[in-house]
Coordinates of C-alpha atoms and ligand atoms in Angstrom, one line a residue:
M1 CA -3.2 1.4 16.4
E2 CA -4.5 3.4 19.4
E3 CA -2.4 0.9 21.6
M4 CA 0.7 2.3 20.0
L5 CA -0.2 6.0 20.2
P6 CA 1.2 7.7 23.4
G7 CA -1.3 8.8 26.0
P8 CA -1.9 12.5 27.1
E9 CA 1.1 14.5 28.0
P10 CA 1.5 14.2 31.7
R11 CA 1.6 17.3 33.8
V12 CA 5.2 17.7 35.5
E13 CA 4.9 18.8 39.0
I14 CA 7.7 20.0 41.4
P15 CA 7.6 17.5 43.9
P16 CA 7.8 18.3 47.7
G17 CA 11.6 18.7 48.7
R18 CA 12.7 20.0 45.2
E19 CA 12.9 23.4 43.9
R20 CA 12.3 23.2 40.0
I21 CA 11.4 20.5 37.4
L22 CA 14.0 18.9 35.1
P23 CA 13.0 20.0 31.7
V24 CA 13.5 17.6 28.9
A25 CA 15.8 20.1 27.0
G26 CA 17.4 23.1 28.0
T27 CA 20.0 25.7 26.8
L28 CA 23.4 26.7 27.8
L29 CA 24.1 30.4 26.7
D30 CA 27.1 31.3 28.6
G31 CA 29.6 32.0 25.9
N32 CA 29.7 35.0 23.7
E33 CA 25.9 35.1 23.1
L34 CA 25.3 38.2 25.1
R35 CA 28.2 40.0 23.9
Y36 CA 27.6 39.4 20.1
L37 CA 23.7 40.3 20.8
A38 CA 24.7 43.5 22.4
E39 CA 26.8 44.0 19.3
C40 CA 23.6 43.7 16.9
V41 CA 21.8 46.4 18.9
E42 CA 24.6 48.6 19.2
T43 CA 25.3 48.6 15.6
N44 CA 21.7 48.7 14.6
W45 CA 22.1 45.4 12.5
I46 CA 19.4 43.2 13.7
S47 CA 17.9 42.1 10.3
S48 CA 19.1 39.4 8.1
E49 CA 21.5 41.9 6.4
G50 CA 23.8 42.0 9.5
P51 CA 27.2 40.5 9.4
F52 CA 26.8 37.8 12.0
V53 CA 24.8 35.8 9.2
A54 CA 27.8 35.1 7.1
R55 CA 30.3 34.6 10.1
F56 CA 27.9 31.9 11.6
E57 CA 27.3 30.2 8.0
Q58 CA 31.2 30.0 7.7
A59 CA 31.8 28.8 11.0
F60 CA 29.3 26.2 11.2
A61 CA 29.8 24.9 7.8
R62 CA 33.6 24.6 8.4
E63 CA 32.6 22.6 11.7
V64 CA 30.5 20.2 9.9
G65 CA 33.2 19.7 7.0
C66 CA 31.2 21.6 4.2
R67 CA 32.3 24.5 2.0
F68 CA 28.9 26.3 2.1
G69 CA 26.4 27.0 4.6
V70 CA 22.8 28.8 4.1
A71 CA 21.5 29.9 7.4
C72 CA 17.6 30.3 7.4
S73 CA 14.6 30.4 9.6
S74 CA 14.2 26.8 10.8
G75 CA 15.4 23.3 10.1
T76 CA 12.0 22.9 8.2
A77 CA 12.8 25.7 6.0
A78 CA 16.3 24.4 5.3
L79 CA 14.6 21.1 4.2
H80 CA 12.3 23.0 1.9
L81 CA 15.3 25.1 0.6
M82 CA 17.3 21.9 0.0
L83 CA 14.8 20.2 -1.7
S84 CA 13.8 23.0 -4.0
A85 CA 17.5 23.6 -4.8
I86 CA 17.6 20.2 -6.3
G87 CA 14.6 20.8 -8.4
L88 CA 12.3 18.3 -6.6
E89 CA 8.8 18.6 -8.1
S90 CA 5.5 17.2 -8.5
G91 CA 5.5 13.4 -9.2
D92 CA 9.0 12.9 -8.0
E93 CA 9.6 10.5 -4.9
V94 CA 11.9 10.9 -2.1
I95 CA 13.0 7.9 0.3
I96 CA 12.7 8.7 4.2
P97 CA 12.4 6.8 7.3
T98 CA 8.9 6.7 8.6
F99 CA 10.4 6.9 12.3
T100 CA 11.1 10.7 12.1
M101 CA 9.8 14.1 13.0
I102 CA 7.0 15.2 10.8
A103 CA 9.2 18.0 9.1
T104 CA 11.1 15.5 7.0
A105 CA 7.9 14.5 5.2
N106 CA 6.2 17.7 5.2
A107 CA 9.1 19.5 3.4
I108 CA 8.9 16.9 0.5
T109 CA 5.0 17.5 0.5
Y110 CA 5.6 21.4 0.2
T111 CA 7.4 20.7 -3.2
G112 CA 4.5 18.5 -4.4
A113 CA 6.8 15.5 -4.4
T114 CA 5.9 12.5 -2.3
P115 CA 7.4 10.9 0.5
V116 CA 8.3 7.0 0.3
L117 CA 8.6 5.4 3.6
V118 CA 11.2 2.8 5.0
D119 CA 11.1 1.2 8.4
A120 CA 13.4 1.6 11.2
E121 CA 16.2 -0.8 12.5
R122 CA 15.8 -2.1 16.1
T123 CA 19.5 -1.0 17.0
T124 CA 20.1 2.5 15.9
W125 CA 16.5 3.4 15.2
N126 CA 17.6 4.8 11.8
M127 CA 16.1 3.9 8.6
D128 CA 16.8 0.2 7.7
V129 CA 19.4 0.2 5.0
S130 CA 18.5 -3.2 3.9
L131 CA 14.8 -2.2 2.9
V132 CA 16.0 1.0 1.0
E133 CA 16.6 -0.5 -2.5
R134 CA 13.2 -2.1 -2.8
A135 CA 11.6 1.3 -2.2
I136 CA 13.2 2.7 -5.2
T137 CA 11.0 3.3 -8.3
S138 CA 11.5 5.0 -11.8
R139 CA 10.2 8.5 -10.0
T140 CA 12.7 8.3 -7.1
R141 CA 15.0 11.3 -7.1
A142 CA 16.6 11.2 -3.7
I143 CA 17.4 9.3 -0.7
L144 CA 17.0 11.5 2.6
A145 CA 18.7 10.1 5.3
V146 CA 18.0 11.2 9.2
H147 CA 20.4 10.8 12.0
T148 CA 17.8 10.0 14.3
Y149 CA 18.5 11.3 18.0
G150 CA 22.1 11.9 16.9
H151 CA 23.1 8.3 15.9
P152 CA 24.7 8.4 12.5
M153 CA 22.9 6.7 9.7
D154 CA 25.0 4.0 7.9
M155 CA 25.7 6.2 4.9
D156 CA 28.3 4.1 2.7
P157 CA 25.8 1.5 1.6
L158 CA 23.2 4.5 1.0
R159 CA 26.0 6.2 -1.1
A160 CA 26.4 3.1 -3.2
L161 CA 22.6 2.9 -3.9
A162 CA 22.5 6.5 -4.7
E163 CA 25.2 6.0 -7.2
K164 CA 23.8 2.9 -8.6
H165 CA 20.2 4.5 -9.0
D166 CA 21.6 8.1 -9.8
L167 CA 19.9 9.7 -7.2
W168 CA 20.5 12.8 -4.7
L169 CA 21.8 11.6 -1.4
L170 CA 20.7 14.0 1.4
E171 CA 20.9 14.3 5.1
D172 CA 18.5 15.5 7.6
A173 CA 20.9 16.2 10.3
A174 CA 18.6 18.3 12.5
E175 CA 19.4 16.2 15.4
G176 CA 23.2 15.3 14.7
H177 CA 25.3 18.2 15.3
G178 CA 29.0 17.1 15.9
A179 CA 28.3 13.4 15.2
L180 CA 30.7 11.5 13.1
Y181 CA 30.4 8.5 10.7
R182 CA 33.7 6.6 10.1
G183 CA 35.7 9.7 11.2
R184 CA 33.6 12.1 9.0
P185 CA 31.0 14.8 10.3
V186 CA 27.3 14.2 9.7
G187 CA 26.3 16.9 7.2
S188 CA 29.4 16.2 4.8
L189 CA 28.3 12.6 3.8
G190 CA 25.9 13.4 1.0
D191 CA 25.1 16.1 -1.7
A192 CA 23.6 18.4 0.9
A193 CA 22.3 18.4 4.4
I194 CA 20.3 20.5 6.8
F195 CA 20.6 21.2 10.3
S196 CA 18.1 22.6 13.0
F197 CA 18.8 25.1 15.5
Y198 CA 15.7 25.1 17.3
G199 CA 15.9 25.6 21.2
N200 CA 16.2 21.9 22.0
K201 CA 19.1 21.3 19.7
I202 CA 22.6 20.8 20.5
V203 CA 23.7 24.2 18.7
T204 CA 20.7 26.5 19.1
T205 CA 19.5 30.0 17.7
G206 CA 16.2 29.9 19.5
E207 CA 14.5 29.2 15.9
G208 CA 16.8 28.5 12.9
G209 CA 18.2 26.2 10.4
M210 CA 21.2 25.8 7.7
V211 CA 21.6 24.0 4.5
V212 CA 25.0 22.9 4.3
T213 CA 26.9 21.6 0.9
D214 CA 29.8 21.5 -1.1
D215 CA 27.8 21.9 -4.4
E216 CA 28.1 25.4 -5.3
R217 CA 24.9 25.4 -7.5
I218 CA 22.9 23.9 -4.6
A219 CA 24.0 26.5 -2.3
S220 CA 23.6 29.4 -4.6
L221 CA 20.1 28.5 -5.4
A222 CA 19.2 27.8 -1.8
R223 CA 20.7 31.3 -0.9
S224 CA 18.5 32.8 -3.6
L225 CA 15.3 31.1 -2.8
R226 CA 15.7 31.9 0.9
G227 CA 15.1 35.8 0.3
H228 CA 12.4 35.9 -2.4
A229 CA 15.0 34.9 -5.3
F230 CA 15.6 38.7 -5.8
S231 CA 17.7 38.7 -9.2
A232 CA 21.4 39.8 -8.9
D233 CA 21.3 42.6 -11.3
R234 CA 17.8 43.9 -11.0
H235 CA 16.2 44.0 -7.6
F236 CA 12.4 43.5 -7.9
W237 CA 12.7 40.9 -10.6
H238 CA 12.1 37.1 -10.0
Q239 CA 12.8 34.1 -12.1
Y240 CA 11.9 31.5 -9.2
V241 CA 9.2 31.6 -6.9
G242 CA 11.3 32.2 -3.7
F243 CA 10.5 32.4 0.1
N244 CA 11.2 34.5 3.1
Y245 CA 13.1 32.1 5.1
R246 CA 15.9 34.6 6.2
M247 CA 17.7 34.2 9.4
T248 CA 18.1 37.5 11.6
N249 CA 21.5 38.8 12.6
M250 CA 20.5 38.3 16.2
Q251 CA 19.7 34.6 15.6
A252 CA 23.2 34.3 13.9
A253 CA 25.0 36.0 16.8
I254 CA 23.8 33.4 19.1
G255 CA 24.4 30.7 16.4
L256 CA 28.2 32.0 16.1
A257 CA 28.5 31.9 19.8
Q258 CA 27.3 28.6 20.1
T259 CA 29.2 27.1 17.3
E260 CA 32.6 28.6 18.8
R261 CA 31.8 26.1 21.7
M262 CA 30.2 23.3 19.6
E263 CA 32.8 20.7 21.0
S264 CA 32.0 21.4 24.6
L265 CA 28.2 21.4 23.7
V266 CA 28.6 17.9 22.1
A267 CA 30.7 16.7 24.9
A268 CA 27.9 17.6 27.3
R269 CA 25.7 15.3 25.4
R270 CA 28.0 12.4 25.5
R271 CA 28.8 13.0 29.2
N272 CA 24.9 12.9 30.0
A273 CA 24.7 9.6 28.0
H274 CA 27.7 8.1 29.7
R275 CA 26.2 8.9 33.1
Y276 CA 22.7 7.7 32.2
A277 CA 24.4 4.6 30.8
E278 CA 26.3 3.8 34.0
A279 CA 23.4 4.7 36.3
L280 CA 20.7 2.6 34.4
A281 CA 23.0 -0.3 33.5
D282 CA 21.3 -2.4 36.2
V283 CA 17.7 -1.5 35.7
P284 CA 16.1 -4.6 34.3
G285 CA 13.7 -4.1 31.2
L286 CA 15.2 -1.2 29.5
T287 CA 17.0 -1.0 26.1
L288 CA 19.5 1.9 26.3
P289 CA 20.9 3.8 23.4
E290 CA 24.3 2.5 22.1
E291 CA 26.9 3.5 19.5
Y292 CA 26.6 1.0 16.5
G293 CA 29.5 0.6 14.1
D294 CA 32.4 3.1 13.6
V295 CA 30.5 6.1 14.6
K296 CA 30.3 9.2 17.2
N297 CA 26.7 9.2 18.5
V298 CA 25.9 12.6 20.1
F299 CA 23.0 11.5 21.9
W300 CA 20.9 14.6 21.0
M301 CA 18.2 13.1 23.5
Y302 CA 18.8 10.3 25.7
S303 CA 16.3 7.7 24.4
L304 CA 15.4 4.5 25.7
L305 CA 12.9 1.7 25.4
V306 CA 10.7 0.4 27.9
E307 CA 10.4 -3.4 27.4
D308 CA 7.8 -5.7 28.6
G309 CA 10.3 -7.0 31.6
F310 CA 10.3 -3.5 32.9
G311 CA 7.1 -4.1 35.0
C312 CA 5.1 -1.0 33.7
T313 CA 4.3 0.7 30.5
R314 CA 6.3 3.6 29.0
D315 CA 3.4 5.8 29.7
Q316 CA 3.0 4.6 33.2
L317 CA 6.7 5.6 33.6
R318 CA 6.4 8.8 32.0
N319 CA 3.4 9.7 34.4
A320 CA 5.6 8.8 37.4
L321 CA 8.5 10.8 36.6
A322 CA 6.2 13.8 35.9
A323 CA 5.0 13.4 39.2
R324 CA 8.8 13.6 40.4
G325 CA 9.3 17.0 38.5
I326 CA 11.0 15.0 35.5
E327 CA 10.0 15.8 32.1
T328 CA 10.1 13.4 29.2
R329 CA 8.9 12.9 25.7
S330 CA 7.6 9.9 23.9
M331 CA 9.4 8.9 20.9
F332 CA 8.2 9.9 17.5
I333 CA 4.8 8.8 16.3
P334 CA 5.7 7.4 12.7
I335 CA 4.9 9.3 9.5
H336 CA 2.4 6.5 8.2
V337 CA 0.1 6.6 11.0
Q338 CA -0.3 10.4 11.0
P339 CA -3.7 11.7 10.2
I340 CA -2.3 13.6 7.3
Y341 CA -0.6 10.8 5.7
R342 CA -1.9 7.6 6.8
E343 CA -4.5 7.0 3.8
R344 CA -1.4 7.1 1.5
F345 CA 0.5 4.2 3.3
R346 CA -2.4 2.2 4.3
G347 CA -1.6 -1.5 4.1
Q348 CA 2.0 -0.9 4.3
Q349 CA 4.0 -2.5 7.1
F350 CA 6.4 -0.6 9.6
P351 CA 6.6 -2.9 12.7
V352 CA 9.8 -1.6 14.1
A353 CA 8.7 1.9 13.9
E354 CA 5.6 1.0 15.6
E355 CA 7.3 -0.8 18.3
L356 CA 9.6 2.3 19.0
C357 CA 6.5 4.7 19.1
R358 CA 5.1 2.3 21.6
R359 CA 8.0 1.8 23.8
G360 CA 10.4 4.7 23.6
L361 CA 10.7 7.7 25.6
Y362 CA 13.5 10.2 26.1
L363 CA 14.8 11.5 29.3
P364 CA 16.0 15.0 30.2
S365 CA 19.1 15.8 27.9
G366 CA 20.1 19.4 28.1
P367 CA 23.8 20.5 28.3
A368 CA 23.3 22.0 31.9
L369 CA 22.3 18.9 33.5
T370 CA 24.5 18.0 36.5
A371 CA 25.8 14.5 37.7
E372 CA 23.2 15.0 40.6
D373 CA 20.5 15.9 38.1
I374 CA 21.1 12.4 36.2
A375 CA 21.4 10.4 39.3
Y376 CA 18.1 11.8 40.4
V377 CA 16.4 11.0 37.2
A378 CA 18.0 7.2 37.1
G379 CA 17.1 6.7 40.8
E380 CA 13.5 7.7 40.1
V381 CA 13.4 5.3 37.2
A382 CA 14.7 2.7 39.1
R383 CA 12.3 3.3 41.8
V384 CA 9.5 3.1 39.3
R385 CA 10.5 -0.3 38.2
E386 CA 10.6 -1.5 41.9
G387 CA 7.1 -0.6 41.9
A388 CA 7.1 2.2 44.6
L389 CA 5.5 4.7 42.1
V390 CA 3.7 2.6 39.6
V391 CA 0.5 2.6 41.7
G392 CA 0.4 6.4 42.1
A393 CA 1.1 6.8 38.5
E394 CA -1.9 4.9 37.3
Ligands
LIG401 C1 14.8 14.9 12.1 C2 14.0 16.5 12.2 N1 14.1 17.1 11.0 C3 13.6 18.4 10.9 C4 13.3 19.1 12.0 C5 12.6 20.5 12.0 O1 13.5 21.4 12.4 P1 12.9 22.9 12.8 O2 12.1 22.4 14.1 O3 14.0 23.8 13.3 O4 11.8 23.4 11.7 C6 13.3 18.5 13.2 C7 13.1 19.2 14.5 O5 13.0 18.8 15.5 C8 13.9 16.9 13.4 O6 13.9 16.4 14.4

């Protein structure tokens, strides 16, 4: 297992002749963000009671094709709210990919239920649909699909399975703002979905999340649980164990400004991807991300695999790029090898997820990257391949 795990994070240095590093993710706050924030301060509305929260919920839910949005403090909180709102409890099982960020599994654990893991597919890096049915047991309550790095999951076969086995179909769209599956927005494809608005996400509020759904009951339960589940007719009276997962008016103000130009923020991600794809097309030994099927991939993070033919390992490439001022991330470490979960999954095989963990990294992917930035990154990747920097990186 050790050889699958990424090495220590490299220190990113500003190289001679350059003024700054290229961060792996960045934000672009040049719309109405400042104006709306000033409005929060000027009107004294900074808590979650302020009017931007509802405005953001309505605007964002509309963008992703849903009737209801419930904004909250993070994508993880949104997952917990969504899973609580469907009534998940101890003994229940939820099917998720092992190749995902830890929050997908942790939110299930918070409810007392158990994540059941499915391997990834080598193309989209999403959960392998062909392996899902055999993971269903009498305790399964939901399938939670993840649109990994912004590539939509193949949802129609999952919908058929959910209907056949009477399961909830949920989406973790934390990474998929603006993505389309067969022309329909990610987030509107199941019974409910969540988004994250962490600083590296395509639409950001710094920290934040949202549950989106067409199901009025899920929305109203999630809304209640978000704020301590105060009873409507008697304030300090509680029939459910709620949480404080509220979003402030200031976060929502930024979220609304970002949502107003979501199309251009998504277009920036896709522009980055096309530029990288062109610039890296002739570099041997790399597997680049693609669009599989009738989908719009939003390339949240421009991710690639360093194959044996590249000439050095993924970690060696990361180290060499760090020395040239380029920040990267290794891909997810699968859930089944995490110290907090591995005992439970001992003996189960997830070879594709392990391969992705061993070979994958993502390049700078923020919306403010210029054509020159991308040419620089791609040029340095090619130079490492040619051997110029490999020795220095070791
Ligand atoms: C797939 C996935 N789910 C959930 C989350 C959690 O979101 P947050 O960091 O806003 O809690 C993330 C965050 O990156 C994610 O990538």
